[in-house]
Amino acid sequence: MTIFANTPEPPYWAVIFTSLRRPGDDQGYDSTAAEMMRLAASQPGYLGVESAGGEDGLGITVSYWLDGESIAAWKAQADHLAAQERGRGEWYSAYRVRIAKVERDIAWEK
Amino acid sequence: MTIFANTPEPPYWAVIFTSLRRPGDDQGYDSTAAEMMRLAASQPGYLGVESAGGEDGLGITVSYWLDGESIAAWKAQADHLAAQERGRGEWYSAYRVRIAKVERDIAWEK
């Protein structure tokens, strides 16, 4: 995985997942997060992911998708559903999910 | 600023700014970033911002806006243009900007 998602020409879709972690269980969280990243990458319509998390417990993960159908299918994927459940039960104190259609993008490199 | 952006009912717009920092000049960068956060919050159509950055230099800042016009006006704001220029000259090695229309959102709290 490169650090930026190698997305195609717009339009495509973004799922902006902003989360606040509870303290503790970093190992279980990290391994499940890595597994979900791998699993997402194998789903139909997946275009890439970008993720950043700071010391303050706030994380932002943006995944990119071909269309709304591929987002709905990923949301309902069985292992992902189990991870979402565990996220609410153990790892997160709050989160936001926003589904957005990317209309324009700009890439800049030095 | 709360940790999550307190956005209204969709539709609204998101600017997803993903950046890779060059090492060094943390002080100049941090103060300009904080100044831009304050300045953005005073612009017409601003709805909020969420930001996360890790040790690996990858940062994601998502700002939320009422419409495309408010995004265009913020992009062209004079102090912001100067900060963008300095970003390319001094602080970033690469970035992506994606303009997206938020169609749906979900908020969850423990």
Short mmCIF file of N, CA and C in Angstrom, two decimals, chain A:
data_model
loop_
_atom_site.label_atom_id
_atom_site.label_comp_id
_atom_site.label_asym_id
_atom_site.label_seq_id
_atom_site.Cartn_x
_atom_site.Cartn_y
_atom_site.Cartn_z
N MET A 1 0.84 -1.19 0.00
CA MET A 1 0.00 0.00 0.00
C MET A 1 0.88 1.25 0.00
N THR A 2 0.70 2.08 -1.01
CA THR A 2 1.37 3.38 -0.94
C THR A 2 0.62 4.25 0.06
N ILE A 3 1.20 5.39 0.40
CA ILE A 3 0.64 6.22 1.45
C ILE A 3 -0.62 6.96 0.97
N PHE A 4 -0.67 7.25 -0.33
CA PHE A 4 -1.88 7.85 -0.90
C PHE A 4 -2.65 6.79 -1.68
N ALA A 5 -3.99 6.92 -1.67
CA ALA A 5 -4.82 6.03 -2.49
C ALA A 5 -4.67 6.44 -3.95
N ASN A 6 -4.44 5.46 -4.80
CA ASN A 6 -4.23 5.72 -6.22
C ASN A 6 -5.57 5.67 -6.95
N THR A 7 -6.39 6.68 -6.68
CA THR A 7 -7.76 6.69 -7.19
C THR A 7 -7.81 7.10 -8.66
N PRO A 8 -8.86 6.66 -9.37
CA PRO A 8 -9.02 7.01 -10.79
C PRO A 8 -9.59 8.42 -10.94
N GLU A 9 -9.86 8.81 -12.18
CA GLU A 9 -10.56 10.08 -12.42
C GLU A 9 -11.92 10.09 -11.72
N PRO A 10 -12.30 11.20 -11.09
CA PRO A 10 -13.65 11.29 -10.53
C PRO A 10 -14.69 11.22 -11.66
N PRO A 11 -15.94 10.86 -11.32
CA PRO A 11 -16.45 10.63 -9.97
C PRO A 11 -16.17 9.23 -9.44
N TYR A 12 -15.99 9.18 -8.13
CA TYR A 12 -15.95 7.94 -7.36
C TYR A 12 -16.42 8.31 -5.97
N TRP A 13 -16.43 7.35 -5.04
CA TRP A 13 -17.02 7.60 -3.73
C TRP A 13 -16.00 7.50 -2.60
N ALA A 14 -16.26 8.23 -1.53
CA ALA A 14 -15.40 8.19 -0.35
C ALA A 14 -16.24 7.87 0.88
N VAL A 15 -15.71 7.02 1.75
CA VAL A 15 -16.29 6.80 3.08
C VAL A 15 -15.32 7.40 4.09
N ILE A 16 -15.75 8.50 4.71
CA ILE A 16 -14.92 9.21 5.69
C ILE A 16 -15.30 8.70 7.08
N PHE A 17 -14.39 7.95 7.69
CA PHE A 17 -14.65 7.34 9.00
C PHE A 17 -13.76 8.05 10.03
N THR A 18 -14.39 8.83 10.90
CA THR A 18 -13.68 9.58 11.94
C THR A 18 -14.02 8.94 13.28
N SER A 19 -13.01 8.56 14.04
CA SER A 19 -13.29 7.80 15.26
C SER A 19 -12.48 8.29 16.44
N LEU A 20 -13.05 8.11 17.61
CA LEU A 20 -12.35 8.42 18.85
C LEU A 20 -12.20 7.12 19.63
N ARG A 21 -10.95 6.76 19.90
CA ARG A 21 -10.64 5.51 20.58
C ARG A 21 -10.77 5.62 22.09
N ARG A 22 -11.25 4.54 22.71
CA ARG A 22 -11.06 4.41 24.15
C ARG A 22 -9.62 3.98 24.40
N PRO A 23 -9.08 4.29 25.57
CA PRO A 23 -7.71 3.83 25.86
C PRO A 23 -7.68 2.30 26.01
N GLY A 24 -6.56 1.69 25.67
CA GLY A 24 -6.34 0.27 25.94
C GLY A 24 -6.61 -0.65 24.76
N ASP A 25 -6.27 -1.92 24.93
CA ASP A 25 -6.39 -2.97 23.92
C ASP A 25 -5.85 -2.57 22.56
N ASP A 26 -4.65 -1.99 22.54
CA ASP A 26 -4.07 -1.59 21.27
C ASP A 26 -3.78 -2.78 20.36
N GLN A 27 -3.41 -3.91 20.99
CA GLN A 27 -3.01 -5.05 20.17
C GLN A 27 -4.19 -5.63 19.39
N GLY A 28 -5.29 -5.87 20.10
CA GLY A 28 -6.49 -6.39 19.43
C GLY A 28 -7.00 -5.42 18.39
N TYR A 29 -6.97 -4.15 18.71
CA TYR A 29 -7.44 -3.13 17.77
C TYR A 29 -6.56 -3.08 16.54
N ASP A 30 -5.24 -3.00 16.75
CA ASP A 30 -4.32 -2.87 15.62
C ASP A 30 -4.41 -4.07 14.68
N SER A 31 -4.51 -5.28 15.25
CA SER A 31 -4.53 -6.45 14.37
C SER A 31 -5.85 -6.52 13.60
N THR A 32 -6.96 -6.17 14.26
CA THR A 32 -8.24 -6.17 13.55
C THR A 32 -8.27 -5.08 12.48
N ALA A 33 -7.73 -3.90 12.80
CA ALA A 33 -7.69 -2.81 11.82
C ALA A 33 -6.89 -3.21 10.58
N ALA A 34 -5.74 -3.86 10.82
CA ALA A 34 -4.91 -4.30 9.69
C ALA A 34 -5.64 -5.36 8.86
N GLU A 35 -6.35 -6.26 9.56
CA GLU A 35 -7.10 -7.31 8.86
C GLU A 35 -8.21 -6.69 8.02
N MET A 36 -8.90 -5.68 8.57
CA MET A 36 -9.99 -5.03 7.83
C MET A 36 -9.44 -4.28 6.61
N MET A 37 -8.25 -3.68 6.74
CA MET A 37 -7.61 -3.02 5.60
C MET A 37 -7.36 -4.03 4.47
N ARG A 38 -6.83 -5.20 4.85
CA ARG A 38 -6.56 -6.24 3.84
C ARG A 38 -7.84 -6.73 3.22
N LEU A 39 -8.85 -6.97 4.06
CA LEU A 39 -10.13 -7.51 3.57
C LEU A 39 -10.82 -6.50 2.65
N ALA A 40 -10.83 -5.23 3.05
CA ALA A 40 -11.45 -4.18 2.21
C ALA A 40 -10.82 -4.18 0.82
N ALA A 41 -9.49 -4.31 0.79
CA ALA A 41 -8.75 -4.25 -0.48
C ALA A 41 -9.13 -5.38 -1.43
N SER A 42 -9.75 -6.44 -0.90
CA SER A 42 -10.14 -7.58 -1.76
C SER A 42 -11.60 -7.49 -2.20
N GLN A 43 -12.30 -6.44 -1.79
CA GLN A 43 -13.73 -6.32 -2.11
C GLN A 43 -13.94 -5.70 -3.49
N PRO A 44 -15.03 -6.09 -4.19
CA PRO A 44 -15.35 -5.47 -5.48
C PRO A 44 -15.57 -3.97 -5.31
N GLY A 45 -15.01 -3.19 -6.21
CA GLY A 45 -15.22 -1.75 -6.21
C GLY A 45 -14.29 -0.96 -5.32
N TYR A 46 -13.42 -1.64 -4.59
CA TYR A 46 -12.45 -0.95 -3.72
C TYR A 46 -11.42 -0.20 -4.56
N LEU A 47 -11.15 1.06 -4.22
CA LEU A 47 -10.20 1.87 -4.98
C LEU A 47 -8.97 2.28 -4.17
N GLY A 48 -9.04 2.18 -2.85
CA GLY A 48 -7.88 2.56 -2.04
C GLY A 48 -8.29 3.08 -0.68
N VAL A 49 -7.29 3.36 0.16
CA VAL A 49 -7.57 3.85 1.51
C VAL A 49 -6.44 4.78 1.96
N GLU A 50 -6.79 5.74 2.79
CA GLU A 50 -5.81 6.62 3.44
C GLU A 50 -6.19 6.70 4.92
N SER A 51 -5.21 6.62 5.80
CA SER A 51 -5.51 6.55 7.22
C SER A 51 -4.48 7.31 8.03
N ALA A 52 -4.96 8.06 9.03
CA ALA A 52 -4.06 8.80 9.93
C ALA A 52 -4.65 8.78 11.33
N GLY A 53 -3.80 8.62 12.32
CA GLY A 53 -4.27 8.61 13.69
C GLY A 53 -3.23 9.24 14.59
N GLY A 54 -3.69 10.06 15.49
CA GLY A 54 -2.75 10.76 16.37
C GLY A 54 -2.78 10.21 17.78
N GLU A 55 -1.96 10.79 18.60
CA GLU A 55 -1.81 10.41 20.00
C GLU A 55 -3.07 10.71 20.81
N ASP A 56 -3.87 11.66 20.31
CA ASP A 56 -5.06 12.10 21.05
C ASP A 56 -6.24 11.14 20.90
N GLY A 57 -6.06 10.03 20.17
CA GLY A 57 -7.13 9.05 20.02
C GLY A 57 -8.06 9.29 18.87
N LEU A 58 -7.90 10.44 18.18
CA LEU A 58 -8.73 10.70 17.00
C LEU A 58 -8.08 10.09 15.77
N GLY A 59 -8.85 9.29 15.05
CA GLY A 59 -8.36 8.69 13.82
C GLY A 59 -9.27 9.04 12.66
N ILE A 60 -8.68 9.19 11.49
CA ILE A 60 -9.47 9.40 10.28
C ILE A 60 -9.02 8.37 9.25
N THR A 61 -9.95 7.57 8.76
CA THR A 61 -9.68 6.63 7.67
C THR A 61 -10.65 6.95 6.55
N VAL A 62 -10.11 7.22 5.38
CA VAL A 62 -10.95 7.47 4.21
C VAL A 62 -10.73 6.32 3.23
N SER A 63 -11.79 5.58 2.94
CA SER A 63 -11.70 4.54 1.91
C SER A 63 -12.46 5.01 0.68
N TYR A 64 -11.96 4.59 -0.48
CA TYR A 64 -12.51 5.06 -1.75
C TYR A 64 -13.08 3.88 -2.52
N TRP A 65 -14.24 4.13 -3.15
CA TRP A 65 -15.03 3.06 -3.75
C TRP A 65 -15.60 3.51 -5.09
N LEU A 66 -15.86 2.51 -5.93
CA LEU A 66 -16.36 2.78 -7.28
C LEU A 66 -17.77 3.37 -7.26
N ASP A 67 -18.61 2.85 -6.36
CA ASP A 67 -20.02 3.27 -6.36
C ASP A 67 -20.67 2.94 -5.02
N GLY A 68 -21.92 3.36 -4.86
CA GLY A 68 -22.66 3.13 -3.63
C GLY A 68 -22.90 1.66 -3.35
N GLU A 69 -23.05 0.86 -4.39
CA GLU A 69 -23.29 -0.58 -4.21
C GLU A 69 -22.08 -1.25 -3.54
N SER A 70 -20.89 -0.90 -3.98
CA SER A 70 -19.70 -1.53 -3.38
C SER A 70 -19.54 -1.09 -1.91
N ILE A 71 -19.93 0.13 -1.59
CA ILE A 71 -19.89 0.59 -0.19
C ILE A 71 -20.89 -0.20 0.66
N ALA A 72 -22.11 -0.37 0.13
CA ALA A 72 -23.14 -1.12 0.87
C ALA A 72 -22.71 -2.57 1.09
N ALA A 73 -22.09 -3.18 0.06
CA ALA A 73 -21.65 -4.58 0.19
C ALA A 73 -20.54 -4.72 1.23
N TRP A 74 -19.61 -3.77 1.24
CA TRP A 74 -18.53 -3.80 2.24
C TRP A 74 -19.08 -3.60 3.65
N LYS A 75 -20.04 -2.68 3.79
CA LYS A 75 -20.64 -2.45 5.11
C LYS A 75 -21.28 -3.73 5.66
N ALA A 76 -21.87 -4.53 4.76
CA ALA A 76 -22.60 -5.74 5.16
C ALA A 76 -21.75 -7.00 5.16
N GLN A 77 -20.47 -6.89 4.81
CA GLN A 77 -19.60 -8.08 4.76
C GLN A 77 -19.48 -8.66 6.18
N ALA A 78 -19.57 -10.01 6.28
CA ALA A 78 -19.74 -10.65 7.59
C ALA A 78 -18.61 -10.35 8.58
N ASP A 79 -17.35 -10.51 8.16
CA ASP A 79 -16.24 -10.26 9.08
C ASP A 79 -16.16 -8.77 9.45
N HIS A 80 -16.56 -7.93 8.51
CA HIS A 80 -16.56 -6.50 8.77
C HIS A 80 -17.66 -6.13 9.77
N LEU A 81 -18.83 -6.78 9.64
CA LEU A 81 -19.91 -6.56 10.61
C LEU A 81 -19.46 -6.93 12.02
N ALA A 82 -18.75 -8.06 12.12
CA ALA A 82 -18.25 -8.50 13.44
C ALA A 82 -17.26 -7.48 14.00
N ALA A 83 -16.41 -6.93 13.13
CA ALA A 83 -15.43 -5.92 13.58
C ALA A 83 -16.14 -4.64 14.01
N GLN A 84 -17.19 -4.24 13.28
CA GLN A 84 -17.95 -3.05 13.65
C GLN A 84 -18.58 -3.22 15.04
N GLU A 85 -19.14 -4.41 15.27
CA GLU A 85 -19.74 -4.73 16.56
C GLU A 85 -18.70 -4.64 17.68
N ARG A 86 -17.55 -5.21 17.42
CA ARG A 86 -16.48 -5.19 18.43
C ARG A 86 -15.98 -3.76 18.64
N GLY A 87 -15.97 -2.98 17.57
CA GLY A 87 -15.57 -1.58 17.67
C GLY A 87 -16.47 -0.81 18.63
N ARG A 88 -17.78 -1.02 18.50
CA ARG A 88 -18.73 -0.33 19.39
C ARG A 88 -18.64 -0.86 20.81
N GLY A 89 -18.39 -2.16 20.94
CA GLY A 89 -18.34 -2.76 22.28
C GLY A 89 -17.06 -2.48 23.03
N GLU A 90 -15.92 -2.39 22.30
CA GLU A 90 -14.63 -2.37 22.98
C GLU A 90 -13.73 -1.19 22.67
N TRP A 91 -13.71 -0.73 21.42
CA TRP A 91 -12.61 0.14 21.00
C TRP A 91 -12.94 1.62 20.88
N TYR A 92 -14.16 1.93 20.45
CA TYR A 92 -14.48 3.33 20.18
C TYR A 92 -15.36 3.92 21.28
N SER A 93 -15.18 5.21 21.52
CA SER A 93 -16.16 5.91 22.36
C SER A 93 -17.16 6.68 21.49
N ALA A 94 -16.76 6.98 20.26
CA ALA A 94 -17.67 7.66 19.33
C ALA A 94 -17.09 7.58 17.93
N TYR A 95 -17.94 7.64 16.95
CA TYR A 95 -17.45 7.76 15.57
C TYR A 95 -18.48 8.44 14.68
N ARG A 96 -18.00 8.87 13.53
CA ARG A 96 -18.83 9.42 12.47
C ARG A 96 -18.49 8.67 11.18
N VAL A 97 -19.48 8.39 10.37
CA VAL A 97 -19.27 7.85 9.03
C VAL A 97 -19.97 8.77 8.05
N ARG A 98 -19.24 9.23 7.07
CA ARG A 98 -19.86 10.08 6.04
C ARG A 98 -19.60 9.48 4.67
N ILE A 99 -20.67 9.35 3.89
CA ILE A 99 -20.60 8.78 2.54
C ILE A 99 -20.69 9.94 1.56
N ALA A 100 -19.66 10.08 0.73
CA ALA A 100 -19.58 11.28 -0.12
C ALA A 100 -19.12 10.92 -1.53
N LYS A 101 -19.65 11.66 -2.48
CA LYS A 101 -19.28 11.44 -3.88
C LYS A 101 -18.18 12.44 -4.26
N VAL A 102 -17.02 11.92 -4.63
CA VAL A 102 -15.89 12.78 -5.00
C VAL A 102 -16.12 13.31 -6.41
N GLU A 103 -16.15 14.64 -6.51
CA GLU A 103 -16.44 15.27 -7.81
C GLU A 103 -15.18 15.75 -8.51
N ARG A 104 -14.17 16.17 -7.70
CA ARG A 104 -12.92 16.70 -8.26
C ARG A 104 -11.78 16.29 -7.37
N ASP A 105 -10.59 16.10 -7.96
CA ASP A 105 -9.42 15.90 -7.10
C ASP A 105 -8.18 16.51 -7.73
N ILE A 106 -7.22 16.80 -6.86
CA ILE A 106 -5.97 17.44 -7.26
C ILE A 106 -4.85 16.64 -6.59
N ALA A 107 -3.82 16.31 -7.39
CA ALA A 107 -2.65 15.64 -6.83
C ALA A 107 -1.45 16.56 -7.04
N TRP A 108 -0.67 16.74 -5.98
CA TRP A 108 0.56 17.54 -6.09
C TRP A 108 1.72 16.77 -5.47
N GLU A 109 2.85 16.77 -6.17
CA GLU A 109 4.08 16.16 -5.64
C GLU A 109 5.23 17.13 -5.88
N LYS A 110 6.14 17.20 -4.93
CA LYS A 110 7.32 18.04 -5.09
C LYS A 110 8.20 17.50 -6.22
#
